[in-house]
mmCIF file of C-alpha atoms in Angstrom:
data_model
loop_
_atom_site.group_PDB
_atom_site.id
_atom_site.type_symbol
_atom_site.label_atom_id
_atom_site.label_comp_id
_atom_site.label_asym_id
_atom_site.label_seq_id
_atom_site.Cartn_x
_atom_site.Cartn_y
_atom_site.Cartn_z
ATOM 1 C CA UNK O 1 -199.330 79.965 -160.171
ATOM 2 C CA UNK O 2 -198.711 76.238 -159.909
ATOM 3 C CA UNK O 3 -201.640 73.650 -160.521
ATOM 4 C CA UNK O 4 -201.490 70.522 -158.176
ATOM 5 C CA UNK O 5 -204.084 67.818 -158.499
ATOM 6 C CA UNK O 6 -204.734 65.343 -155.739
ATOM 7 C CA UNK O 7 -206.463 62.127 -156.258
ATOM 8 C CA UNK O 8 -207.535 59.945 -153.162
ATOM 9 C CA UNK O 9 -206.805 56.492 -154.853
ATOM 10 C CA UNK O 10 -204.429 55.200 -157.329
ATOM 11 C CA UNK O 11 -205.476 55.367 -161.289
ATOM 12 C CA UNK O 12 -206.227 51.484 -162.289
ATOM 13 C CA UNK O 13 -207.333 51.647 -165.852
ATOM 14 C CA UNK O 14 -204.621 52.087 -168.600
ATOM 15 C CA UNK O 15 -206.992 54.263 -170.860
ATOM 16 C CA UNK O 16 -207.618 56.547 -168.098
ATOM 17 C CA UNK O 17 -204.033 56.652 -167.161
ATOM 18 C CA UNK O 18 -203.134 57.647 -170.710
ATOM 19 C CA UNK O 19 -205.629 59.962 -170.642
ATOM 20 C CA UNK O 20 -204.779 61.551 -167.736
ATOM 21 C CA UNK O 21 -201.035 61.895 -168.530
ATOM 22 C CA UNK O 22 -202.206 63.723 -171.868
ATOM 23 C CA UNK O 23 -204.047 66.432 -169.972
ATOM 24 C CA UNK O 24 -201.348 66.892 -167.436
ATOM 25 C CA UNK O 25 -199.013 67.370 -170.036
ATOM 26 C CA UNK O 26 -201.144 70.058 -171.704
ATOM 27 C CA UNK O 27 -201.647 71.769 -168.586
ATOM 28 C CA UNK O 28 -198.055 72.103 -168.415
ATOM 29 C CA UNK O 29 -198.214 74.601 -171.296
ATOM 30 C CA UNK O 30 -200.192 76.969 -169.044
ATOM 31 C CA UNK O 31 -198.502 76.464 -165.408
ATOM 32 C CA UNK O 32 -196.184 73.966 -163.681
ATOM 33 C CA UNK O 33 -198.443 71.164 -162.971
ATOM 34 C CA UNK O 34 -198.143 68.246 -160.598
ATOM 35 C CA UNK O 35 -200.206 65.341 -159.451
ATOM 36 C CA UNK O 36 -200.318 63.420 -156.055
ATOM 37 C CA UNK O 37 -201.916 60.183 -155.953
ATOM 38 C CA UNK O 38 -202.820 58.885 -152.550
ATOM 39 C CA UNK O 39 -203.135 55.300 -151.436
ATOM 40 C CA UNK O 40 -206.672 53.825 -151.777
ATOM 41 C CA UNK O 41 -208.095 54.031 -148.277
ATOM 42 C CA UNK O 42 -211.258 51.800 -147.503
ATOM 43 C CA UNK O 43 -212.878 55.065 -146.300
ATOM 44 C CA UNK O 44 -213.464 58.442 -147.084
ATOM 45 C CA UNK O 45 -210.434 60.684 -147.762
ATOM 46 C CA UNK O 46 -209.605 62.020 -144.213
ATOM 47 C CA UNK O 47 -208.258 65.512 -143.196
ATOM 48 C CA UNK O 48 -205.125 64.222 -142.034
ATOM 49 C CA UNK O 49 -204.156 62.567 -145.406
ATOM 50 C CA UNK O 50 -205.541 65.656 -147.384
ATOM 51 C CA UNK O 51 -203.786 68.262 -145.395
ATOM 52 C CA UNK O 52 -200.269 66.221 -145.842
ATOM 53 C CA UNK O 53 -200.811 66.113 -149.533
ATOM 54 C CA UNK O 54 -201.762 69.704 -149.825
ATOM 55 C CA UNK O 55 -198.505 70.673 -147.712
ATOM 56 C CA UNK O 56 -196.398 68.785 -150.196
ATOM 57 C CA UNK O 57 -194.367 71.039 -152.165
ATOM 58 C CA UNK O 58 -195.933 74.366 -151.021
ATOM 59 C CA UNK O 59 -197.264 76.585 -148.446
ATOM 60 C CA UNK O 60 -200.792 75.687 -147.552
ATOM 61 C CA UNK O 61 -201.712 79.379 -146.752
ATOM 62 C CA UNK O 62 -201.002 80.201 -150.391
ATOM 63 C CA UNK O 63 -202.965 77.147 -151.646
ATOM 64 C CA UNK O 64 -206.618 77.723 -153.069
ATOM 65 C CA UNK O 65 -207.891 74.387 -152.477
ATOM 66 C CA UNK O 66 -210.881 73.008 -154.491
ATOM 67 C CA UNK O 67 -212.657 69.682 -153.803
ATOM 68 C CA UNK O 68 -214.580 67.985 -156.437
ATOM 69 C CA UNK O 69 -217.736 66.816 -154.875
ATOM 70 C CA UNK O 70 -220.894 65.567 -156.214
ATOM 71 C CA UNK O 71 -222.561 68.122 -153.872
ATOM 72 C CA UNK O 72 -220.475 70.983 -154.891
ATOM 73 C CA UNK O 73 -221.224 73.941 -157.319
ATOM 74 C CA UNK O 74 -221.716 73.159 -160.980
ATOM 75 C CA UNK O 75 -220.246 75.494 -163.436
ATOM 76 C CA UNK O 76 -220.569 76.166 -167.097
ATOM 77 C CA UNK O 77 -217.116 76.270 -169.082
ATOM 78 C CA UNK O 78 -217.544 80.258 -168.975
ATOM 79 C CA UNK O 79 -218.222 80.458 -165.336
ATOM 80 C CA UNK O 80 -215.329 78.006 -164.451
ATOM 81 C CA UNK O 81 -213.031 80.036 -166.775
ATOM 82 C CA UNK O 82 -213.942 83.248 -164.888
ATOM 83 C CA UNK O 83 -213.541 81.413 -161.352
ATOM 84 C CA UNK O 84 -210.183 80.251 -162.381
ATOM 85 C CA UNK O 85 -208.991 83.650 -163.655
ATOM 86 C CA UNK O 86 -210.142 85.230 -160.462
ATOM 87 C CA UNK O 87 -207.934 82.726 -158.408
ATOM 88 C CA UNK O 88 -204.872 83.224 -160.863
ATOM 89 C CA UNK O 89 -204.986 86.891 -160.863
ATOM 90 C CA UNK O 90 -205.250 87.135 -157.163
ATOM 91 C CA UNK O 91 -201.648 87.578 -155.814
ATOM 92 C CA UNK O 92 -202.692 85.927 -152.540
ATOM 93 C CA UNK O 93 -202.754 82.584 -154.147
ATOM 94 C CA UNK O 94 -199.544 80.701 -155.459
ATOM 95 C CA UNK O 95 -201.149 77.215 -155.963
ATOM 96 C CA UNK O 96 -204.397 76.127 -157.258
ATOM 97 C CA UNK O 97 -205.099 72.567 -155.790
ATOM 98 C CA UNK O 98 -207.892 70.308 -157.245
ATOM 99 C CA UNK O 99 -208.840 67.246 -155.113
ATOM 100 C CA UNK O 100 -210.762 64.177 -156.086
ATOM 101 C CA UNK O 101 -211.734 61.964 -152.987
ATOM 102 C CA UNK O 102 -211.441 58.243 -152.427
ATOM 103 C CA UNK O 103 -213.863 55.822 -153.853
ATOM 104 C CA UNK O 104 -215.675 56.585 -150.779
ATOM 105 C CA UNK O 105 -215.622 60.301 -151.233
ATOM 106 C CA UNK O 106 -214.476 62.731 -148.577
ATOM 107 C CA UNK O 107 -214.927 62.751 -144.882
ATOM 108 C CA UNK O 108 -217.058 65.756 -144.026
ATOM 109 C CA UNK O 109 -213.943 67.533 -142.089
ATOM 110 C CA UNK O 110 -211.684 67.018 -145.038
ATOM 111 C CA UNK O 111 -214.244 69.001 -147.217
ATOM 112 C CA UNK O 112 -213.733 72.018 -144.647
ATOM 113 C CA UNK O 113 -210.149 72.085 -145.783
ATOM 114 C CA UNK O 114 -211.020 73.448 -149.189
ATOM 115 C CA UNK O 115 -211.803 76.988 -150.118
ATOM 116 C CA UNK O 116 -214.519 75.885 -152.484
ATOM 117 C CA UNK O 117 -216.477 72.807 -153.578
ATOM 118 C CA UNK O 118 -217.101 71.913 -157.072
ATOM 119 C CA UNK O 119 -219.219 69.520 -158.834
ATOM 120 C CA UNK O 120 -218.660 67.932 -162.392
ATOM 121 C CA UNK O 121 -222.236 66.995 -162.623
ATOM 122 C CA UNK O 122 -224.939 65.916 -160.295
ATOM 123 C CA UNK O 123 -224.074 62.256 -160.913
ATOM 124 C CA UNK O 124 -221.608 60.039 -159.352
ATOM 125 C CA UNK O 125 -218.637 58.975 -161.588
ATOM 126 C CA UNK O 126 -215.742 56.205 -160.986
ATOM 127 C CA UNK O 127 -212.718 57.628 -159.690
ATOM 128 C CA UNK O 128 -210.490 57.117 -162.828
ATOM 129 C CA UNK O 129 -213.337 59.039 -164.959
ATOM 130 C CA UNK O 130 -213.593 61.760 -162.576
ATOM 131 C CA UNK O 131 -210.031 62.237 -162.468
ATOM 132 C CA UNK O 132 -209.730 62.591 -166.404
ATOM 133 C CA UNK O 133 -213.036 64.765 -166.587
ATOM 134 C CA UNK O 134 -211.414 67.165 -163.907
ATOM 135 C CA UNK O 135 -208.150 67.605 -165.820
ATOM 136 C CA UNK O 136 -210.072 68.065 -168.923
ATOM 137 C CA UNK O 137 -212.430 70.679 -167.644
ATOM 138 C CA UNK O 138 -209.547 72.541 -165.961
ATOM 139 C CA UNK O 139 -207.476 72.351 -169.164
ATOM 140 C CA UNK O 140 -210.578 73.560 -171.069
ATOM 141 C CA UNK O 141 -211.420 76.666 -168.809
ATOM 142 C CA UNK O 142 -207.675 77.538 -169.073
ATOM 143 C CA UNK O 143 -207.693 77.542 -172.647
ATOM 144 C CA UNK O 144 -210.710 79.899 -172.499
ATOM 145 C CA UNK O 145 -208.614 82.066 -170.032
ATOM 146 C CA UNK O 146 -205.612 82.065 -172.144
ATOM 147 C CA UNK O 147 -207.193 82.553 -175.480
ATOM 148 C CA UNK O 148 -206.120 79.258 -176.860
ATOM 149 C CA UNK O 149 -208.526 77.468 -179.389
ATOM 150 C CA UNK O 150 -209.928 74.464 -178.139
ATOM 151 C CA UNK O 151 -213.255 75.348 -176.455
ATOM 152 C CA UNK O 152 -216.293 75.719 -178.820
ATOM 153 C CA UNK O 153 -219.449 77.587 -177.635
#
């Protein structure tokens, strides 16, 4: 399994850049991890840009793609861990791709490229914060899956 994190715009805040780098390094302990930062368009993330990013470094047919969207499904840490474990254990999937949209979200047709849509919460967050929250929540869920101390019920 390889983890890929795609962000629809560049990180601008130094503290968020540092936090993102920290979680990306932590995630490497579980699986090879990479990030793809797209140029910030003045529009929602479109399907062609997303498709090109998904194609980078892997076969799209073996990629399970999750778009992070405020209209997606919310999960507890335990539910997220169970979902990730199911994807990881499925031999069909070689890459687990998480996508945070541009400052304008996702074009509706870009969302259709995803296997699932998840929400961090029902609110809307600045892109840099959503990026770090995504990395942290995936890390937290993987510590549960792998039995590594971090999450406390």
